[in-house]
Amino acid sequence: MLLSFVIPVYNEQDSLKQLTDEIIANCAPHNYEIIFIDDGSQDHSFAIMEELACQDPNIKVVKFRRNFGKAAALQYGFNLAQGEIVFTLDADLQDNPKEIPKFLDKIAEGWDLVSGWKQKRNDPWHKVLPSRFFNFVTARAFHLKLKDFNCGFKAYRKEVVKELSLYGEMHRYIPALAHSLGYKITEIPVEHRKRIYGHSKYGMERYLRGFFDLLTVKMVTQYAKSPLYLFGRVGLIATLIGTIIAIYLTVLKIFYNQPLSNRPLLFLAITLILGGLQFVSLGLISELIVNRSVPLRPLPVSVEKTVNIQKKEELDLESS
Ligand code: UDP
Ligand code: MG
């Protein structure tokens, strides 16, 4: 069986050699291909990967012209991957390749996506706490019981990665996207090592972006086919409450002759009715857009160089 390892790399020069050795040592008796996606590194990462690829034709390297982000790198690697089972790992050695056989066992049990769970995280508290919160919210938003959505270490049956289409920073929500397509997903505890070389590429801004991506993924997975269900519901409820208040005020005015000029409630009623109607029309417009839209285009990336990647694969990629 062929295993593909898709590895996004952004300035990870010091860990690449050891990572490659560890992967190769842990995937026997299977064949492997390692696909490094150099996401615009400014250090010596590419030169090192190129050297590794020259010694081993199973190692393939794609060099992006600039930094396009982890999701774009993964998506490009997914398109290239030819193995029956596709792994993703971070390049920073925090994921330990000795766990590979455990992932394979789970896939053999019939799961489509096996996600790593960094049970004991070796990261600073200011990363661990927000991440717990992120996982809690995401699990509830998508009705998917995982404790760790954003672990870089995952194994997929090939069909899963061929169907995913990532954009923004949606790599964090891959399990949610796959779940919405009906794939069976499970989780296994994995060892998480401390980062020894280099430094983390994500700071606090990841949580703000992550929140927006949560909204997008929720929208794409649950309401893409019928956005009016979402907007219409909110709009109708608001309009209804506004109308009830307006009727109440009208009764007071007509039957009890109370002035309306000093009633803040009147403004609430107007806002609710107008806002509500806007939501309903937004829903209708979204319906029109959805009904005319073409499938999502892949993330725009620009490739500068490749190593060990044959023309045919590249052509497949262009046409996909
Ligand atoms: N990465 C990437 N492009 C980016 C940022 C990160 O390819 O723009 C890669 C990075 O080299 C690493 C993985 O994504 O292999 C995870 O990044 P990092 O370890 O910084 O994330 P953390 O572990 O802090 O969540
Ligand atoms: Mg890391």
Short mmCIF file of C-alpha atoms and ligand atoms in Angstrom, two decimals:
data_model
loop_
_atom_site.label_atom_id
_atom_site.label_comp_id
_atom_site.label_asym_id
_atom_site.label_seq_id
_atom_site.Cartn_x
_atom_site.Cartn_y
_atom_site.Cartn_z
CA MET A 1 0.00 0.00 0.00
CA LEU A 2 1.20 3.50 -0.78
CA LEU A 3 1.11 6.08 2.00
CA SER A 4 1.32 9.78 1.12
CA PHE A 5 2.64 12.28 3.63
CA VAL A 6 1.66 15.88 2.96
CA ILE A 7 3.81 18.28 4.92
CA PRO A 8 3.40 22.06 4.88
CA VAL A 9 6.73 23.78 5.51
CA TYR A 10 7.29 27.38 6.43
CA ASN A 11 10.79 28.11 7.71
CA GLU A 12 11.49 24.73 9.30
CA GLN A 13 15.04 24.11 8.05
CA ASP A 14 16.32 22.41 11.20
CA SER A 15 13.72 19.69 11.52
CA LEU A 16 13.30 18.45 7.94
CA LYS A 17 16.04 15.83 7.83
CA GLN A 18 15.10 14.23 11.14
CA LEU A 19 11.40 14.33 10.23
CA THR A 20 12.04 12.54 6.95
CA ASP A 21 14.13 9.85 8.63
CA GLU A 22 11.49 9.30 11.32
CA ILE A 23 8.68 9.00 8.77
CA ILE A 24 10.56 6.50 6.63
CA ALA A 25 11.52 4.47 9.70
CA ASN A 26 7.89 4.22 10.79
CA CYS A 27 5.97 3.42 7.63
CA ALA A 28 7.41 -0.01 6.78
CA PRO A 29 6.23 -2.37 5.29
CA HIS A 30 4.29 0.14 3.19
CA ASN A 31 5.59 2.25 0.34
CA TYR A 32 5.66 5.98 0.90
CA GLU A 33 5.75 9.30 -0.85
CA ILE A 34 6.58 12.45 1.06
CA ILE A 35 5.20 15.64 -0.43
CA PHE A 36 6.78 18.73 1.03
CA ILE A 37 5.00 21.98 0.25
CA ASP A 38 7.36 24.85 0.85
CA ASP A 39 4.99 27.67 1.70
CA GLY A 40 7.36 30.51 0.79
CA SER A 41 10.12 29.81 3.35
CA GLN A 42 12.84 32.41 3.60
CA ASP A 43 15.37 30.14 5.31
CA HIS A 44 17.21 27.13 3.82
CA SER A 45 14.20 24.81 3.95
CA PHE A 46 13.87 24.48 0.19
CA ALA A 47 17.55 23.72 -0.40
CA ILE A 48 17.41 21.02 2.27
CA MET A 49 14.25 19.46 0.84
CA GLU A 50 15.69 19.59 -2.65
CA GLU A 51 18.72 17.69 -1.44
CA LEU A 52 16.52 15.10 0.29
CA ALA A 53 14.49 14.74 -2.92
CA CYS A 54 17.62 14.24 -5.01
CA GLN A 55 18.62 11.29 -2.82
CA ASP A 56 15.15 9.74 -2.72
CA PRO A 57 12.69 9.83 -5.65
CA ASN A 58 9.82 9.17 -3.22
CA ILE A 59 10.30 12.65 -1.84
CA LYS A 60 8.59 15.40 -3.80
CA VAL A 61 8.85 19.10 -3.25
CA VAL A 62 6.71 22.00 -4.38
CA LYS A 63 7.91 25.51 -3.77
CA PHE A 64 5.33 28.28 -3.56
CA ARG A 65 6.43 31.67 -4.81
CA ARG A 66 5.40 33.27 -1.51
CA ASN A 67 3.65 32.40 1.74
CA PHE A 68 0.08 31.35 0.90
CA GLY A 69 -0.82 29.77 4.25
CA LYS A 70 -1.15 26.28 5.65
CA ALA A 71 -4.57 25.60 4.12
CA ALA A 72 -3.32 26.38 0.61
CA ALA A 73 -0.25 24.21 1.16
CA LEU A 74 -2.33 21.27 2.37
CA GLN A 75 -4.80 21.64 -0.48
CA TYR A 76 -2.00 21.59 -3.05
CA GLY A 77 -0.48 18.53 -1.44
CA PHE A 78 -3.88 16.80 -1.33
CA ASN A 79 -4.28 17.30 -5.07
CA LEU A 80 -0.87 15.74 -5.70
CA ALA A 81 -1.17 12.83 -3.28
CA GLN A 82 -1.41 9.42 -4.91
CA GLY A 83 -1.38 7.12 -1.91
CA GLU A 84 -4.38 5.14 -0.75
CA ILE A 85 -3.97 6.73 2.64
CA VAL A 86 -2.90 10.32 3.04
CA PHE A 87 -1.25 11.64 6.19
CA THR A 88 -0.71 15.24 7.15
CA LEU A 89 1.97 16.19 9.65
CA ASP A 90 3.47 19.45 10.82
CA ALA A 91 7.07 19.93 9.80
CA ASP A 92 8.23 21.12 13.21
CA LEU A 93 8.68 17.62 14.74
CA GLN A 94 5.92 18.28 17.28
CA ASP A 95 4.04 15.35 15.75
CA ASN A 96 5.80 12.04 16.31
CA PRO A 97 5.84 9.71 13.27
CA LYS A 98 6.04 6.67 15.58
CA GLU A 99 2.23 7.03 15.82
CA ILE A 100 1.77 6.17 12.11
CA PRO A 101 0.87 2.47 12.71
CA LYS A 102 -1.85 3.49 15.20
CA PHE A 103 -3.47 5.69 12.56
CA LEU A 104 -3.30 2.84 10.05
CA ASP A 105 -4.99 0.47 12.53
CA LYS A 106 -7.89 2.88 12.93
CA ILE A 107 -8.26 3.34 9.17
CA ALA A 108 -8.29 -0.45 8.85
CA GLU A 109 -11.20 -0.52 11.33
CA GLY A 110 -13.21 1.38 8.74
CA TRP A 111 -12.81 5.06 9.68
CA ASP A 112 -12.37 7.57 6.84
CA LEU A 113 -10.51 10.22 8.78
CA VAL A 114 -8.42 9.65 11.88
CA SER A 115 -7.47 12.80 13.70
CA GLY A 116 -4.70 13.13 16.27
CA TRP A 117 -5.57 14.33 19.74
CA LYS A 118 -2.75 16.13 21.52
CA GLN A 119 -3.83 14.75 24.86
CA LYS A 120 -0.81 16.13 26.71
CA ARG A 121 0.11 19.30 24.89
CA ASN A 122 3.59 20.66 25.05
CA ASP A 123 2.69 24.24 24.30
CA PRO A 124 2.54 27.36 26.48
CA TRP A 125 -0.71 27.92 28.46
CA HIS A 126 -1.72 30.93 26.36
CA LYS A 127 -2.00 28.56 23.43
CA VAL A 128 -3.57 25.66 25.27
CA LEU A 129 -6.43 27.56 26.94
CA PRO A 130 -7.83 29.36 23.86
CA SER A 131 -7.42 26.14 21.94
CA ARG A 132 -9.60 24.28 24.50
CA PHE A 133 -12.26 26.94 24.07
CA PHE A 134 -11.97 26.72 20.27
CA ASN A 135 -12.44 22.96 20.37
CA PHE A 136 -15.40 23.22 22.74
CA VAL A 137 -17.21 25.73 20.50
CA THR A 138 -16.36 23.91 17.27
CA ALA A 139 -17.51 20.53 18.59
CA ARG A 140 -20.88 22.02 19.52
CA ALA A 141 -21.27 24.08 16.37
CA PHE A 142 -20.82 21.04 14.14
CA HIS A 143 -22.26 18.32 16.40
CA LEU A 144 -19.01 16.42 16.09
CA LYS A 145 -17.47 15.05 19.28
CA LEU A 146 -13.74 15.65 18.86
CA LYS A 147 -11.46 16.97 21.56
CA ASP A 148 -8.86 18.35 19.17
CA PHE A 149 -9.82 19.68 15.75
CA ASN A 150 -6.63 21.48 14.89
CA CYS A 151 -4.03 18.78 15.36
CA GLY A 152 -1.78 18.77 12.28
CA PHE A 153 -1.39 15.00 12.48
CA LYS A 154 -4.21 13.24 10.64
CA ALA A 155 -4.75 10.28 8.35
CA TYR A 156 -7.33 10.19 5.59
CA ARG A 157 -8.65 7.70 3.15
CA LYS A 158 -7.75 9.11 -0.27
CA GLU A 159 -11.39 9.90 -1.22
CA VAL A 160 -11.67 12.35 1.66
CA VAL A 161 -8.79 14.60 0.61
CA LYS A 162 -9.83 14.48 -3.02
CA GLU A 163 -13.22 15.91 -2.10
CA LEU A 164 -12.14 18.61 0.31
CA SER A 165 -11.80 22.13 -0.93
CA LEU A 166 -10.05 24.32 1.59
CA TYR A 167 -9.77 28.05 1.56
CA GLY A 168 -9.10 30.84 4.03
CA GLU A 169 -7.59 29.13 7.05
CA MET A 170 -10.02 26.28 6.97
CA HIS A 171 -7.46 23.60 7.74
CA ARG A 172 -8.72 24.02 11.33
CA TYR A 173 -12.13 22.75 10.33
CA ILE A 174 -11.20 19.81 8.11
CA PRO A 175 -12.98 17.32 10.40
CA ALA A 176 -16.13 19.47 10.30
CA LEU A 177 -15.99 19.71 6.50
CA ALA A 178 -15.45 15.97 6.13
CA HIS A 179 -18.23 15.28 8.64
CA SER A 180 -20.63 17.38 6.57
CA LEU A 181 -19.78 15.23 3.54
CA GLY A 182 -20.76 12.16 5.54
CA TYR A 183 -17.36 10.66 6.27
CA LYS A 184 -16.74 8.69 9.45
CA ILE A 185 -14.32 10.45 11.75
CA THR A 186 -12.53 9.37 14.89
CA GLU A 187 -9.73 10.54 17.11
CA ILE A 188 -6.70 8.90 18.72
CA PRO A 189 -4.40 10.32 21.40
CA VAL A 190 -0.97 11.13 20.00
CA GLU A 191 2.29 12.20 21.57
CA HIS A 192 2.91 15.91 21.17
CA ARG A 193 6.50 17.03 21.44
CA LYS A 194 7.86 20.39 22.38
CA ARG A 195 8.98 22.60 19.52
CA ILE A 196 12.79 22.47 19.57
CA TYR A 197 13.66 24.33 16.37
CA GLY A 198 12.17 27.46 14.89
CA HIS A 199 9.06 29.09 16.32
CA SER A 200 5.29 28.90 15.97
CA LYS A 201 3.88 30.70 12.95
CA TYR A 202 0.61 31.61 14.58
CA GLY A 203 -0.05 34.21 17.24
CA MET A 204 -3.22 35.48 18.84
CA GLU A 205 -4.70 36.66 15.55
CA ARG A 206 -5.41 33.02 14.75
CA TYR A 207 -8.39 33.09 17.10
CA LEU A 208 -10.03 36.06 15.43
CA ARG A 209 -9.55 34.55 11.98
CA GLY A 210 -10.57 31.20 13.35
CA PHE A 211 -13.86 32.70 14.52
CA PHE A 212 -14.63 34.10 11.06
CA ASP A 213 -13.72 30.79 9.48
CA LEU A 214 -16.06 29.07 11.91
CA LEU A 215 -18.90 31.23 10.62
CA THR A 216 -17.92 30.51 7.02
CA VAL A 217 -17.63 26.78 7.51
CA LYS A 218 -20.92 26.67 9.39
CA MET A 219 -22.52 28.60 6.55
CA VAL A 220 -20.90 26.49 3.83
CA THR A 221 -21.64 23.16 5.44
CA GLN A 222 -25.14 23.79 6.76
CA TYR A 223 -26.76 26.62 4.90
CA ALA A 224 -25.03 26.76 1.52
CA LYS A 225 -27.93 25.04 -0.17
CA SER A 226 -30.63 27.08 1.53
CA PRO A 227 -29.35 30.34 3.03
CA LEU A 228 -32.91 31.59 3.39
CA TYR A 229 -33.43 29.08 6.20
CA LEU A 230 -30.84 30.95 8.23
CA PHE A 231 -31.54 34.56 7.28
CA GLY A 232 -35.27 34.07 6.91
CA ARG A 233 -35.64 32.60 10.37
CA VAL A 234 -33.77 35.43 12.09
CA GLY A 235 -35.57 38.03 9.93
CA LEU A 236 -39.04 36.66 10.53
CA ILE A 237 -38.58 36.43 14.30
CA ALA A 238 -37.35 40.04 14.44
CA THR A 239 -40.17 41.29 12.22
CA LEU A 240 -42.73 39.41 14.27
CA ILE A 241 -41.54 40.83 17.59
CA GLY A 242 -41.41 44.33 16.02
CA THR A 243 -44.95 43.96 14.70
CA ILE A 244 -46.31 42.84 18.07
CA ILE A 245 -44.75 45.88 19.75
CA ALA A 246 -46.10 48.15 17.01
CA ILE A 247 -49.63 46.75 17.43
CA TYR A 248 -49.40 47.24 21.19
CA LEU A 249 -48.35 50.88 20.72
CA THR A 250 -51.10 51.45 18.14
CA VAL A 251 -53.73 50.12 20.59
CA LEU A 252 -52.43 52.48 23.28
CA LYS A 253 -52.57 55.37 20.85
CA ILE A 254 -56.02 54.69 19.43
CA PHE A 255 -57.93 53.45 22.47
CA TYR A 256 -56.14 55.21 25.30
CA ASN A 257 -54.94 58.26 23.37
CA GLN A 258 -51.37 57.93 24.68
CA PRO A 259 -48.73 59.96 22.78
CA LEU A 260 -46.05 57.91 20.96
CA SER A 261 -43.42 60.62 20.72
CA ASN A 262 -41.93 59.76 24.11
CA ARG A 263 -41.90 55.98 23.68
CA PRO A 264 -38.42 54.50 23.05
CA LEU A 265 -40.26 51.24 22.40
CA LEU A 266 -41.42 52.72 19.12
CA PHE A 267 -37.84 52.89 17.87
CA LEU A 268 -37.25 49.32 18.90
CA ALA A 269 -40.32 48.24 16.92
CA ILE A 270 -39.19 50.16 13.82
CA THR A 271 -35.65 48.78 14.04
CA LEU A 272 -36.85 45.21 14.47
CA ILE A 273 -39.28 45.40 11.55
CA LEU A 274 -36.84 47.07 9.15
CA GLY A 275 -33.88 44.96 10.24
CA GLY A 276 -35.98 41.82 10.04
CA LEU A 277 -37.19 42.57 6.54
CA GLN A 278 -33.60 43.24 5.48
CA PHE A 279 -32.56 39.85 6.77
CA VAL A 280 -35.32 38.17 4.80
CA SER A 281 -34.28 39.96 1.61
CA LEU A 282 -30.63 39.09 2.30
CA GLY A 283 -31.74 35.47 2.47
CA LEU A 284 -33.58 35.76 -0.82
CA ILE A 285 -30.61 37.37 -2.53
CA SER A 286 -28.33 34.61 -1.18
CA GLU A 287 -30.71 32.05 -2.63
CA LEU A 288 -30.36 33.68 -6.05
CA ILE A 289 -26.56 33.71 -5.76
CA VAL A 290 -26.40 30.10 -4.60
CA ASN A 291 -28.57 28.98 -7.47
CA ARG A 292 -26.32 30.56 -10.03
CA SER A 293 -22.93 29.92 -8.48
CA VAL A 294 -20.23 27.77 -9.99
CA PRO A 295 -18.21 25.31 -7.86
CA LEU A 296 -15.53 26.88 -5.70
CA ARG A 297 -12.24 27.41 -7.45
CA PRO A 298 -9.17 26.05 -5.70
CA LEU A 299 -7.10 28.44 -3.63
CA PRO A 300 -4.96 30.62 -5.87
CA VAL A 301 -1.31 29.73 -5.44
CA SER A 302 1.75 30.24 -7.57
CA VAL A 303 4.39 27.55 -7.85
CA GLU A 304 7.98 28.53 -8.46
CA LYS A 305 9.70 25.13 -8.66
CA THR A 306 9.03 21.45 -8.19
CA VAL A 307 11.28 18.46 -7.61
CA ASN A 308 10.42 14.86 -8.50
CA ILE A 309 6.98 15.76 -9.73
CA GLN A 310 6.23 14.45 -13.16
CA LYS A 311 4.46 16.37 -15.84
CA LYS A 312 1.42 14.11 -15.75
CA GLU A 313 0.64 14.85 -12.13
CA GLU A 314 0.99 18.54 -12.78
CA LEU A 315 -1.38 18.32 -15.72
CA ASP A 316 -3.93 16.45 -13.60
CA LEU A 317 -3.63 19.23 -11.10
CA GLU A 318 -4.27 21.96 -13.63
CA SER A 319 -7.42 20.29 -14.86
CA SER A 320 -8.81 19.41 -11.42
N1 UDP B 1 2.90 26.48 8.15
C1 UDP B 1 2.80 26.73 6.78
N2 UDP B 1 2.42 27.99 6.38
C2 UDP B 1 2.13 28.99 7.25
C3 UDP B 1 2.22 28.70 8.63
C4 UDP B 1 2.61 27.44 9.06
O1 UDP B 1 3.04 25.87 5.96
O2 UDP B 1 1.79 30.09 6.82
C5 UDP B 1 3.31 25.13 8.59
C6 UDP B 1 4.48 25.12 9.58
O3 UDP B 1 5.72 25.10 8.91
C7 UDP B 1 4.23 23.82 10.33
C8 UDP B 1 2.71 23.74 10.38
O4 UDP B 1 2.23 24.58 9.33
O5 UDP B 1 4.72 22.71 9.62
C9 UDP B 1 2.14 24.17 11.72
O6 UDP B 1 2.64 25.44 12.06
P1 UDP B 1 3.09 25.81 13.56
O7 UDP B 1 3.89 24.72 14.14
O8 UDP B 1 3.70 27.16 13.52
O9 UDP B 1 1.66 25.88 14.28
P2 UDP B 1 1.35 25.52 15.80
O10 UDP B 1 1.98 24.18 16.09
O11 UDP B 1 1.94 26.61 16.60
O12 UDP B 1 -0.14 25.48 15.85
MG MG B 2 3.76 23.38 15.75
#
